[in-house]
Amino acid sequence: MDTAGDPQPPITRRATPRTVLMCRPDHFTVSYKINPWMDPAAPTDTAKAVAQWQVLYDTYVGLGHDVHLIDPIDGLPDMVYAANGGFVVDGKAYGALFTYPERQPEGPAYMDWFREAGFDVAVPDEINEGEGDLLLVGDVVLAGTGFRTSTRSHDEVARVFGREVVGLTLVNPAFYHLDTAIAVLDPEPVEGRQNIAYLESAFDAASLEVLRERFPDAILVDEDDAAILGLNSYSDGYNVVIAARATGFERQLRERGYNPIGVDLSELLLGGGGVKCCTLDLRR
Ligand code: ARG
């Protein structure tokens, strides 16, 4: 069930224009396997990936978001998943230090972009995959661990940003990044609160307890929607760009007064990523 108790009075949702970074998948393919979604033997279609990505880009522009682009680099097929490129809050960009060697060159490439764009760059000492595992909700950073980002990096994030960091442990390899298991629905507070959606089975018991306590009104997404990375979505507080096939999540969002917008990123799903993976928040 996704509703708790009695019907709530309707909340007026408000879209806030966002500034994001994206990377066109000109060199996208699946040539190695670092998550269960990836199968290097299965064919990929780079032109189709670009066409699907372009729809996401156009959707953001149509919603009034300010979309910046980083140049894709040949030989870095996962660079399209810009969320992993860093974690940017208050004009400060904490760089990524990737778990697997195949993606490690992306860290410096994104840090160069942040510097050139005028962000104050914090070079990481600890393994982390940026906003894939670090989600800002209000003043708090929800920080994933278990598959990629280390708990030592959670401490580093707390030091760099002077914010509370809440560690959450992921237990299912299909949901290896926090942004595959949690969607932040309210980038700004609504009536003093910010809500999330999540997949309960993706977390260990202690983390679940934390989530239930902090987010009693959260949308609980079902396994079918999560299994197509439906949670890997991007909200401006009203419009929520989601995987078009996540029809249950779409209905849950509508019931809460959000405006879900479906896109098809089936080709990028072959690399284990969806809408949010392709989107890095740039918060000045
Ligand atoms: N193939 C990429 C990897 O496994 C996909 C990254 C998806 N990004 C995300 N923010 N969940 O690293």
mmCIF file with all atom_site columns, N, CA and C in Angstrom, residues 19-87:
data_model
loop_
_atom_site.group_PDB
_atom_site.id
_atom_site.type_symbol
_atom_site.label_atom_id
_atom_site.label_alt_id
_atom_site.label_comp_id
_atom_site.label_asym_id
_atom_site.label_entity_id
_atom_site.label_seq_id
_atom_site.pdbx_PDB_ins_code
_atom_site.Cartn_x
_atom_site.Cartn_y
_atom_site.Cartn_z
_atom_site.occupancy
_atom_site.B_iso_or_equiv
_atom_site.pdbx_formal_charge
_atom_site.auth_seq_id
_atom_site.auth_comp_id
_atom_site.auth_asym_id
_atom_site.auth_atom_id
_atom_site.pdbx_PDB_model_num
ATOM 1   N N  . THR A 1 19 ? 18.740 23.319  -12.618 1.00 0.00 ? 19 THR A N  1
ATOM 2   C CA . THR A 1 19 ? 19.915 23.389  -13.483 1.00 0.00 ? 19 THR A CA 1
ATOM 3   C C  . THR A 1 19 ? 20.617 22.039  -13.401 1.00 0.00 ? 19 THR A C  1
ATOM 4   N N  . VAL A 1 20 ? 20.807 21.407  -14.551 1.00 0.00 ? 20 VAL A N  1
ATOM 5   C CA . VAL A 1 20 ? 21.367 20.051  -14.559 1.00 0.00 ? 20 VAL A CA 1
ATOM 6   C C  . VAL A 1 20 ? 22.471 19.911  -15.603 1.00 0.00 ? 20 VAL A C  1
ATOM 7   N N  . LEU A 1 21 ? 23.252 18.849  -15.429 1.00 0.00 ? 21 LEU A N  1
ATOM 8   C CA . LEU A 1 21 ? 24.303 18.501  -16.383 1.00 0.00 ? 21 LEU A CA 1
ATOM 9   C C  . LEU A 1 21 ? 23.970 17.150  -17.004 1.00 0.00 ? 21 LEU A C  1
ATOM 10  N N  . MET A 1 22 ? 24.146 17.065  -18.318 1.00 0.00 ? 22 MET A N  1
ATOM 11  C CA . MET A 1 22 ? 23.907 15.803  -19.023 1.00 0.00 ? 22 MET A CA 1
ATOM 12  C C  . MET A 1 22 ? 25.054 15.524  -19.985 1.00 0.00 ? 22 MET A C  1
ATOM 13  N N  . CYS A 1 23 ? 25.148 14.292  -20.467 1.00 0.00 ? 23 CYS A N  1
ATOM 14  C CA . CYS A 1 23 ? 26.194 13.897  -21.405 1.00 0.00 ? 23 CYS A CA 1
ATOM 15  C C  . CYS A 1 23 ? 25.566 13.055  -22.524 1.00 0.00 ? 23 CYS A C  1
ATOM 16  N N  . ARG A 1 24 ? 25.629 13.549  -23.743 1.00 0.00 ? 24 ARG A N  1
ATOM 17  C CA . ARG A 1 24 ? 25.038 12.837  -24.886 1.00 0.00 ? 24 ARG A CA 1
ATOM 18  C C  . ARG A 1 24 ? 25.721 11.469  -25.064 1.00 0.00 ? 24 ARG A C  1
ATOM 19  N N  . PRO A 1 25 ? 24.941 10.397  -25.237 1.00 0.00 ? 25 PRO A N  1
ATOM 20  C CA . PRO A 1 25 ? 25.562 9.060   -25.291 1.00 0.00 ? 25 PRO A CA 1
ATOM 21  C C  . PRO A 1 25 ? 26.183 8.712   -26.635 1.00 0.00 ? 25 PRO A C  1
ATOM 22  N N  . ASP A 1 26 ? 26.977 9.611   -27.197 1.00 0.00 ? 26 ASP A N  1
ATOM 23  C CA . ASP A 1 26 ? 27.574 9.383   -28.520 1.00 0.00 ? 26 ASP A CA 1
ATOM 24  C C  . ASP A 1 26 ? 28.453 8.136   -28.554 1.00 0.00 ? 26 ASP A C  1
ATOM 25  N N  . HIS A 1 27 ? 29.020 7.760   -27.407 1.00 0.00 ? 27 HIS A N  1
ATOM 26  C CA . HIS A 1 27 ? 29.927 6.597   -27.366 1.00 0.00 ? 27 HIS A CA 1
ATOM 27  C C  . HIS A 1 27 ? 29.338 5.474   -26.524 1.00 0.00 ? 27 HIS A C  1
ATOM 28  N N  . PHE A 1 28 ? 28.011 5.529   -26.329 1.00 0.00 ? 28 PHE A N  1
ATOM 29  C CA . PHE A 1 28 ? 27.380 4.511   -25.479 1.00 0.00 ? 28 PHE A CA 1
ATOM 30  C C  . PHE A 1 28 ? 27.440 3.129   -26.116 1.00 0.00 ? 28 PHE A C  1
ATOM 31  N N  . THR A 1 29 ? 27.806 2.143   -25.308 1.00 0.00 ? 29 THR A N  1
ATOM 32  C CA . THR A 1 29 ? 27.665 0.733   -25.664 1.00 0.00 ? 29 THR A CA 1
ATOM 33  C C  . THR A 1 29 ? 27.800 -0.046  -24.348 1.00 0.00 ? 29 THR A C  1
ATOM 34  N N  . VAL A 1 30 ? 27.700 -1.364  -24.422 1.00 0.00 ? 30 VAL A N  1
ATOM 35  C CA . VAL A 1 30 ? 27.973 -2.170  -23.225 1.00 0.00 ? 30 VAL A CA 1
ATOM 36  C C  . VAL A 1 30 ? 29.139 -3.084  -23.566 1.00 0.00 ? 30 VAL A C  1
ATOM 37  N N  . SER A 1 31 ? 30.333 -2.701  -23.138 1.00 0.00 ? 31 SER A N  1
ATOM 38  C CA . SER A 1 31 ? 31.542 -3.458  -23.506 1.00 0.00 ? 31 SER A CA 1
ATOM 39  C C  . SER A 1 31 ? 32.178 -4.137  -22.305 1.00 0.00 ? 31 SER A C  1
ATOM 40  N N  . TYR A 1 32 ? 31.638 -3.908  -21.104 1.00 0.00 ? 32 TYR A N  1
ATOM 41  C CA . TYR A 1 32 ? 32.104 -4.583  -19.886 1.00 0.00 ? 32 TYR A CA 1
ATOM 42  C C  . TYR A 1 32 ? 30.892 -4.755  -18.986 1.00 0.00 ? 32 TYR A C  1
ATOM 43  N N  . LYS A 1 33 ? 31.067 -5.532  -17.905 1.00 0.00 ? 33 LYS A N  1
ATOM 44  C CA . LYS A 1 33 ? 29.918 -5.816  -17.030 1.00 0.00 ? 33 LYS A CA 1
ATOM 45  C C  . LYS A 1 33 ? 30.278 -5.443  -15.599 1.00 0.00 ? 33 LYS A C  1
ATOM 46  N N  . ILE A 1 34 ? 29.686 -4.382  -15.080 1.00 0.00 ? 34 ILE A N  1
ATOM 47  C CA . ILE A 1 34 ? 29.957 -3.978  -13.688 1.00 0.00 ? 34 ILE A CA 1
ATOM 48  C C  . ILE A 1 34 ? 28.663 -3.905  -12.880 1.00 0.00 ? 34 ILE A C  1
ATOM 49  N N  . ASN A 1 35 ? 27.549 -4.323  -13.484 1.00 0.00 ? 35 ASN A N  1
ATOM 50  C CA . ASN A 1 35 ? 26.290 -4.472  -12.732 1.00 0.00 ? 35 ASN A CA 1
ATOM 51  C C  . ASN A 1 35 ? 25.466 -5.547  -13.442 1.00 0.00 ? 35 ASN A C  1
ATOM 52  N N  . PRO A 1 36 ? 24.470 -6.123  -12.765 1.00 0.00 ? 36 PRO A N  1
ATOM 53  C CA . PRO A 1 36 ? 23.737 -7.267  -13.333 1.00 0.00 ? 36 PRO A CA 1
ATOM 54  C C  . PRO A 1 36 ? 22.938 -6.945  -14.596 1.00 0.00 ? 36 PRO A C  1
ATOM 55  N N  . TRP A 1 37 ? 22.715 -5.656  -14.869 1.00 0.00 ? 37 TRP A N  1
ATOM 56  C CA . TRP A 1 37 ? 21.941 -5.266  -16.039 1.00 0.00 ? 37 TRP A CA 1
ATOM 57  C C  . TRP A 1 37 ? 22.762 -5.411  -17.325 1.00 0.00 ? 37 TRP A C  1
ATOM 58  N N  . MET A 1 38 ? 24.079 -5.340  -17.184 1.00 0.00 ? 38 MET A N  1
ATOM 59  C CA . MET A 1 38 ? 24.950 -5.238  -18.359 1.00 0.00 ? 38 MET A CA 1
ATOM 60  C C  . MET A 1 38 ? 25.306 -6.627  -18.898 1.00 0.00 ? 38 MET A C  1
ATOM 61  N N  . ASP A 1 39 ? 25.183 -6.789  -20.232 1.00 0.00 ? 39 ASP A N  1
ATOM 62  C CA . ASP A 1 39 ? 25.578 -8.023  -20.893 1.00 0.00 ? 39 ASP A CA 1
ATOM 63  C C  . ASP A 1 39 ? 26.361 -7.643  -22.149 1.00 0.00 ? 39 ASP A C  1
ATOM 64  N N  . PRO A 1 40 ? 27.688 -7.709  -22.066 1.00 0.00 ? 40 PRO A N  1
ATOM 65  C CA . PRO A 1 40 ? 28.501 -7.268  -23.206 1.00 0.00 ? 40 PRO A CA 1
ATOM 66  C C  . PRO A 1 40 ? 28.229 -8.069  -24.484 1.00 0.00 ? 40 PRO A C  1
ATOM 67  N N  . ALA A 1 41 ? 27.635 -9.258  -24.354 1.00 0.00 ? 41 ALA A N  1
ATOM 68  C CA . ALA A 1 41 ? 27.346 -10.072 -25.542 1.00 0.00 ? 41 ALA A CA 1
ATOM 69  C C  . ALA A 1 41 ? 26.080 -9.602  -26.266 1.00 0.00 ? 41 ALA A C  1
ATOM 70  N N  . ALA A 1 42 ? 25.212 -8.871  -25.560 1.00 0.00 ? 42 ALA A N  1
ATOM 71  C CA . ALA A 1 42 ? 23.963 -8.408  -26.184 1.00 0.00 ? 42 ALA A CA 1
ATOM 72  C C  . ALA A 1 42 ? 24.239 -7.148  -27.015 1.00 0.00 ? 42 ALA A C  1
ATOM 73  N N  . PRO A 1 43 ? 23.584 -7.041  -28.167 1.00 0.00 ? 43 PRO A N  1
ATOM 74  C CA . PRO A 1 43 ? 23.836 -5.873  -29.018 1.00 0.00 ? 43 PRO A CA 1
ATOM 75  C C  . PRO A 1 43 ? 23.253 -4.584  -28.424 1.00 0.00 ? 43 PRO A C  1
ATOM 76  N N  . THR A 1 44 ? 23.922 -3.471  -28.687 1.00 0.00 ? 44 THR A N  1
ATOM 77  C CA . THR A 1 44 ? 23.377 -2.157  -28.316 1.00 0.00 ? 44 THR A CA 1
ATOM 78  C C  . THR A 1 44 ? 23.304 -1.314  -29.583 1.00 0.00 ? 44 THR A C  1
ATOM 79  N N  . ASP A 1 45 ? 22.484 -0.285  -29.523 1.00 0.00 ? 45 ASP A N  1
ATOM 80  C CA . ASP A 1 45 ? 22.264 0.572   -30.684 1.00 0.00 ? 45 ASP A CA 1
ATOM 81  C C  . ASP A 1 45 ? 22.519 2.023   -30.238 1.00 0.00 ? 45 ASP A C  1
ATOM 82  N N  . THR A 1 46 ? 23.708 2.511   -30.554 1.00 0.00 ? 46 THR A N  1
ATOM 83  C CA . THR A 1 46 ? 24.116 3.839   -30.070 1.00 0.00 ? 46 THR A CA 1
ATOM 84  C C  . THR A 1 46 ? 23.189 4.942   -30.609 1.00 0.00 ? 46 THR A C  1
ATOM 85  N N  . ALA A 1 47 ? 22.797 4.821   -31.876 1.00 0.00 ? 47 ALA A N  1
ATOM 86  C CA . ALA A 1 47 ? 21.920 5.851   -32.465 1.00 0.00 ? 47 ALA A CA 1
ATOM 87  C C  . ALA A 1 47 ? 20.574 5.895   -31.726 1.00 0.00 ? 47 ALA A C  1
ATOM 88  N N  . LYS A 1 48 ? 20.081 4.718   -31.367 1.00 0.00 ? 48 LYS A N  1
ATOM 89  C CA . LYS A 1 48 ? 18.811 4.658   -30.629 1.00 0.00 ? 48 LYS A CA 1
ATOM 90  C C  . LYS A 1 48 ? 18.981 5.256   -29.229 1.00 0.00 ? 48 LYS A C  1
ATOM 91  N N  . ALA A 1 49 ? 20.134 4.959   -28.600 1.00 0.00 ? 49 ALA A N  1
ATOM 92  C CA . ALA A 1 49 ? 20.414 5.548   -27.274 1.00 0.00 ? 49 ALA A CA 1
ATOM 93  C C  . ALA A 1 49 ? 20.405 7.069   -27.366 1.00 0.00 ? 49 ALA A C  1
ATOM 94  N N  . VAL A 1 50 ? 21.045 7.597   -28.403 1.00 0.00 ? 50 VAL A N  1
ATOM 95  C CA . VAL A 1 50 ? 21.107 9.060   -28.568 1.00 0.00 ? 50 VAL A CA 1
ATOM 96  C C  . VAL A 1 50 ? 19.702 9.618   -28.793 1.00 0.00 ? 50 VAL A C  1
ATOM 97  N N  . ALA A 1 51 ? 18.913 8.945   -29.627 1.00 0.00 ? 51 ALA A N  1
ATOM 98  C CA . ALA A 1 51 ? 17.557 9.436   -29.921 1.00 0.00 ? 51 ALA A CA 1
ATOM 99  C C  . ALA A 1 51 ? 16.688 9.428   -28.646 1.00 0.00 ? 51 ALA A C  1
ATOM 100 N N  . GLN A 1 52 ? 16.800 8.367   -27.852 1.00 0.00 ? 52 GLN A N  1
ATOM 101 C CA . GLN A 1 52 ? 16.007 8.303   -26.606 1.00 0.00 ? 52 GLN A CA 1
ATOM 102 C C  . GLN A 1 52 ? 16.470 9.362   -25.613 1.00 0.00 ? 52 GLN A C  1
ATOM 103 N N  . TRP A 1 53 ? 17.792 9.522   -25.509 1.00 0.00 ? 53 TRP A N  1
ATOM 104 C CA . TRP A 1 53 ? 18.374 10.525  -24.608 1.00 0.00 ? 53 TRP A CA 1
ATOM 105 C C  . TRP A 1 53 ? 17.907 11.932  -25.020 1.00 0.00 ? 53 TRP A C  1
ATOM 106 N N  . GLN A 1 54 ? 17.834 12.156  -26.348 1.00 0.00 ? 54 GLN A N  1
ATOM 107 C CA . GLN A 1 54 ? 17.428 13.472  -26.862 1.00 0.00 ? 54 GLN A CA 1
ATOM 108 C C  . GLN A 1 54 ? 16.006 13.829  -26.406 1.00 0.00 ? 54 GLN A C  1
ATOM 109 N N  . VAL A 1 55 ? 15.157 12.826  -26.315 1.00 0.00 ? 55 VAL A N  1
ATOM 110 C CA . VAL A 1 55 ? 13.782 13.072  -25.833 1.00 0.00 ? 55 VAL A CA 1
ATOM 111 C C  . VAL A 1 55 ? 13.825 13.542  -24.373 1.00 0.00 ? 55 VAL A C  1
ATOM 112 N N  . LEU A 1 56 ? 14.697 12.915  -23.575 1.00 0.00 ? 56 LEU A N  1
ATOM 113 C CA . LEU A 1 56 ? 14.838 13.340  -22.173 1.00 0.00 ? 56 LEU A CA 1
ATOM 114 C C  . LEU A 1 56 ? 15.347 14.783  -22.112 1.00 0.00 ? 56 LEU A C  1
ATOM 115 N N  . TYR A 1 57 ? 16.377 15.056  -22.909 1.00 0.00 ? 57 TYR A N  1
ATOM 116 C CA . TYR A 1 57 ? 16.941 16.419  -22.962 1.00 0.00 ? 57 TYR A CA 1
ATOM 117 C C  . TYR A 1 57 ? 15.844 17.428  -23.348 1.00 0.00 ? 57 TYR A C  1
ATOM 118 N N  . ASP A 1 58 ? 15.113 17.120  -24.408 1.00 0.00 ? 58 ASP A N  1
ATOM 119 C CA . ASP A 1 58 ? 14.063 18.032  -24.888 1.00 0.00 ? 58 ASP A CA 1
ATOM 120 C C  . ASP A 1 58 ? 12.961 18.202  -23.835 1.00 0.00 ? 58 ASP A C  1
ATOM 121 N N  . THR A 1 59 ? 12.681 17.134  -23.103 1.00 0.00 ? 59 THR A N  1
ATOM 122 C CA . THR A 1 59 ? 11.662 17.210  -22.049 1.00 0.00 ? 59 THR A CA 1
ATOM 123 C C  . THR A 1 59 ? 12.095 18.211  -20.981 1.00 0.00 ? 59 THR A C  1
ATOM 124 N N  . TYR A 1 60 ? 13.346 18.112  -20.549 1.00 0.00 ? 60 TYR A N  1
ATOM 125 C CA . TYR A 1 60 ? 13.849 19.053  -19.532 1.00 0.00 ? 60 TYR A CA 1
ATOM 126 C C  . TYR A 1 60 ? 13.805 20.493  -20.044 1.00 0.00 ? 60 TYR A C  1
ATOM 127 N N  . VAL A 1 61 ? 14.249 20.690  -21.275 1.00 0.00 ? 61 VAL A N  1
ATOM 128 C CA . VAL A 1 61 ? 14.249 22.046  -21.830 1.00 0.00 ? 61 VAL A CA 1
ATOM 129 C C  . VAL A 1 61 ? 12.813 22.568  -21.899 1.00 0.00 ? 61 VAL A C  1
ATOM 130 N N  . GLY A 1 62 ? 11.892 21.695  -22.311 1.00 0.00 ? 62 GLY A N  1
ATOM 131 C CA . GLY A 1 62 ? 10.480 22.065  -22.393 1.00 0.00 ? 62 GLY A CA 1
ATOM 132 C C  . GLY A 1 62 ? 9.899  22.442  -21.033 1.00 0.00 ? 62 GLY A C  1
ATOM 133 N N  . LEU A 1 63 ? 10.434 21.839  -19.965 1.00 0.00 ? 63 LEU A N  1
ATOM 134 C CA . LEU A 1 63 ? 9.952  22.145  -18.607 1.00 0.00 ? 63 LEU A CA 1
ATOM 135 C C  . LEU A 1 63 ? 10.607 23.415  -18.056 1.00 0.00 ? 63 LEU A C  1
ATOM 136 N N  . GLY A 1 64 ? 11.527 23.994  -18.843 1.00 0.00 ? 64 GLY A N  1
ATOM 137 C CA . GLY A 1 64 ? 12.167 25.242  -18.412 1.00 0.00 ? 64 GLY A CA 1
ATOM 138 C C  . GLY A 1 64 ? 13.448 25.041  -17.628 1.00 0.00 ? 64 GLY A C  1
ATOM 139 N N  . HIS A 1 65 ? 13.956 23.813  -17.599 1.00 0.00 ? 65 HIS A N  1
ATOM 140 C CA . HIS A 1 65 ? 15.205 23.568  -16.875 1.00 0.00 ? 65 HIS A CA 1
ATOM 141 C C  . HIS A 1 65 ? 16.391 24.057  -17.704 1.00 0.00 ? 65 HIS A C  1
ATOM 142 N N  . ASP A 1 66 ? 17.462 24.412  -16.992 1.00 0.00 ? 66 ASP A N  1
ATOM 143 C CA . ASP A 1 66 ? 18.682 24.889  -17.626 1.00 0.00 ? 66 ASP A CA 1
ATOM 144 C C  . ASP A 1 66 ? 19.612 23.675  -17.760 1.00 0.00 ? 66 ASP A C  1
ATOM 145 N N  . VAL A 1 67 ? 19.769 23.173  -18.979 1.00 0.00 ? 67 VAL A N  1
ATOM 146 C CA . VAL A 1 67 ? 20.512 21.926  -19.178 1.00 0.00 ? 67 VAL A CA 1
ATOM 147 C C  . VAL A 1 67 ? 21.899 22.210  -19.751 1.00 0.00 ? 67 VAL A C  1
ATOM 148 N N  . HIS A 1 68 ? 22.934 21.866  -18.997 1.00 0.00 ? 68 HIS A N  1
ATOM 149 C CA . HIS A 1 68 ? 24.316 22.003  -19.468 1.00 0.00 ? 68 HIS A CA 1
ATOM 150 C C  . HIS A 1 68 ? 24.793 20.662  -20.004 1.00 0.00 ? 68 HIS A C  1
ATOM 151 N N  . LEU A 1 69 ? 25.795 20.719  -20.882 1.00 0.00 ? 69 LEU A N  1
ATOM 152 C CA . LEU A 1 69 ? 26.305 19.482  -21.491 1.00 0.00 ? 69 LEU A CA 1
ATOM 153 C C  . LEU A 1 69 ? 27.810 19.368  -21.290 1.00 0.00 ? 69 LEU A C  1
ATOM 154 N N  . ILE A 1 70 ? 28.246 18.154  -20.957 1.00 0.00 ? 70 ILE A N  1
ATOM 155 C CA . ILE A 1 70 ? 29.669 17.845  -20.922 1.00 0.00 ? 70 ILE A CA 1
ATOM 156 C C  . ILE A 1 70 ? 29.970 17.016  -22.159 1.00 0.00 ? 70 ILE A C  1
ATOM 157 N N  . ASP A 1 71 ? 31.132 17.249  -22.784 1.00 0.00 ? 71 ASP A N  1
ATOM 158 C CA . ASP A 1 71 ? 31.481 16.503  -24.001 1.00 0.00 ? 71 ASP A CA 1
ATOM 159 C C  . ASP A 1 71 ? 31.701 15.025  -23.673 1.00 0.00 ? 71 ASP A C  1
ATOM 160 N N  . PRO A 1 72 ? 31.055 14.140  -24.423 1.00 0.00 ? 72 PRO A N  1
ATOM 161 C CA . PRO A 1 72 ? 31.313 12.704  -24.225 1.00 0.00 ? 72 PRO A CA 1
ATOM 162 C C  . PRO A 1 72 ? 32.718 12.354  -24.699 1.00 0.00 ? 72 PRO A C  1
ATOM 163 N N  . ILE A 1 73 ? 33.319 11.350  -24.073 1.00 0.00 ? 73 ILE A N  1
ATOM 164 C CA . ILE A 1 73 ? 34.681 10.937  -24.417 1.00 0.00 ? 73 ILE A CA 1
ATOM 165 C C  . ILE A 1 73 ? 34.655 9.515   -24.975 1.00 0.00 ? 73 ILE A C  1
ATOM 166 N N  . ASP A 1 74 ? 35.278 9.350   -26.129 1.00 0.00 ? 74 ASP A N  1
ATOM 167 C CA . ASP A 1 74 ? 35.358 8.030   -26.765 1.00 0.00 ? 74 ASP A CA 1
ATOM 168 C C  . ASP A 1 74 ? 36.070 7.064   -25.819 1.00 0.00 ? 74 ASP A C  1
ATOM 169 N N  . GLY A 1 75 ? 35.526 5.876   -25.651 1.00 0.00 ? 75 GLY A N  1
ATOM 170 C CA . GLY A 1 75 ? 36.141 4.886   -24.767 1.00 0.00 ? 75 GLY A CA 1
ATOM 171 C C  . GLY A 1 75 ? 35.567 4.900   -23.359 1.00 0.00 ? 75 GLY A C  1
ATOM 172 N N  . LEU A 1 76 ? 34.676 5.874   -23.079 1.00 0.00 ? 76 LEU A N  1
ATOM 173 C CA . LEU A 1 76 ? 33.998 5.922   -21.774 1.00 0.00 ? 76 LEU A CA 1
ATOM 174 C C  . LEU A 1 76 ? 32.480 5.782   -22.005 1.00 0.00 ? 76 LEU A C  1
ATOM 175 N N  . PRO A 1 77 ? 32.041 4.542   -22.297 1.00 0.00 ? 77 PRO A N  1
ATOM 176 C CA . PRO A 1 77 ? 30.651 4.335   -22.720 1.00 0.00 ? 77 PRO A CA 1
ATOM 177 C C  . PRO A 1 77 ? 29.609 4.650   -21.644 1.00 0.00 ? 77 PRO A C  1
ATOM 178 N N  . ASP A 1 78 ? 30.028 4.648   -20.368 1.00 0.00 ? 78 ASP A N  1
ATOM 179 C CA . ASP A 1 78 ? 29.085 4.929   -19.279 1.00 0.00 ? 78 ASP A CA 1
ATOM 180 C C  . ASP A 1 78 ? 29.025 6.410   -18.906 1.00 0.00 ? 78 ASP A C  1
ATOM 181 N N  . MET A 1 79 ? 29.736 7.251   -19.658 1.00 0.00 ? 79 MET A N  1
ATOM 182 C CA . MET A 1 79 ? 29.786 8.672   -19.288 1.00 0.00 ? 79 MET A CA 1
ATOM 183 C C  . MET A 1 79 ? 28.419 9.345   -19.391 1.00 0.00 ? 79 MET A C  1
ATOM 184 N N  . VAL A 1 80 ? 27.508 8.727   -20.150 1.00 0.00 ? 80 VAL A N  1
ATOM 185 C CA . VAL A 1 80 ? 26.137 9.250   -20.262 1.00 0.00 ? 80 VAL A CA 1
ATOM 186 C C  . VAL A 1 80 ? 25.448 9.322   -18.898 1.00 0.00 ? 80 VAL A C  1
ATOM 187 N N  . TYR A 1 81 ? 25.884 8.472   -17.949 1.00 0.00 ? 81 TYR A N  1
ATOM 188 C CA . TYR A 1 81 ? 25.248 8.463   -16.626 1.00 0.00 ? 81 TYR A CA 1
ATOM 189 C C  . TYR A 1 81 ? 25.864 9.569   -15.766 1.00 0.00 ? 81 TYR A C  1
ATOM 190 N N  . ALA A 1 82 ? 25.500 10.794  -16.101 1.00 0.00 ? 82 ALA A N  1
ATOM 191 C CA . ALA A 1 82 ? 26.117 11.983  -15.523 1.00 0.00 ? 82 ALA A CA 1
ATOM 192 C C  . ALA A 1 82 ? 25.938 12.086  -14.008 1.00 0.00 ? 82 ALA A C  1
ATOM 193 N N  . ALA A 1 83 ? 24.889 11.455  -13.488 1.00 0.00 ? 83 ALA A N  1
ATOM 194 C CA . ALA A 1 83 ? 24.659 11.519  -12.037 1.00 0.00 ? 83 ALA A CA 1
ATOM 195 C C  . ALA A 1 83 ? 25.873 11.018  -11.269 1.00 0.00 ? 83 ALA A C  1
ATOM 196 N N  . ASN A 1 84 ? 26.631 10.118  -11.876 1.00 0.00 ? 84 ASN A N  1
ATOM 197 C CA . ASN A 1 84 ? 27.794 9.562   -11.185 1.00 0.00 ? 84 ASN A CA 1
ATOM 198 C C  . ASN A 1 84 ? 29.014 10.481  -11.234 1.00 0.00 ? 84 ASN A C  1
ATOM 199 N N  . GLY A 1 85 ? 28.912 11.586  -11.971 1.00 0.00 ? 85 GLY A N  1
ATOM 200 C CA . GLY A 1 85 ? 30.072 12.447  -12.185 1.00 0.00 ? 85 GLY A CA 1
ATOM 201 C C  . GLY A 1 85 ? 30.461 13.300  -10.995 1.00 0.00 ? 85 GLY A C  1
ATOM 202 N N  . GLY A 1 86 ? 29.614 13.379  -9.957  1.00 0.00 ? 86 GLY A N  1
ATOM 203 C CA . GLY A 1 86 ? 29.946 14.192  -8.794  1.00 0.00 ? 86 GLY A CA 1
ATOM 204 C C  . GLY A 1 86 ? 28.696 14.460  -7.970  1.00 0.00 ? 86 GLY A C  1
ATOM 205 N N  . PHE A 1 87 ? 28.868 15.320  -6.972  1.00 0.00 ? 87 PHE A N  1
ATOM 206 C CA . PHE A 1 87 ? 27.743 15.701  -6.104  1.00 0.00 ? 87 PHE A CA 1
ATOM 207 C C  . PHE A 1 87 ? 27.903 17.191  -5.852  1.00 0.00 ? 87 PHE A C  1
#
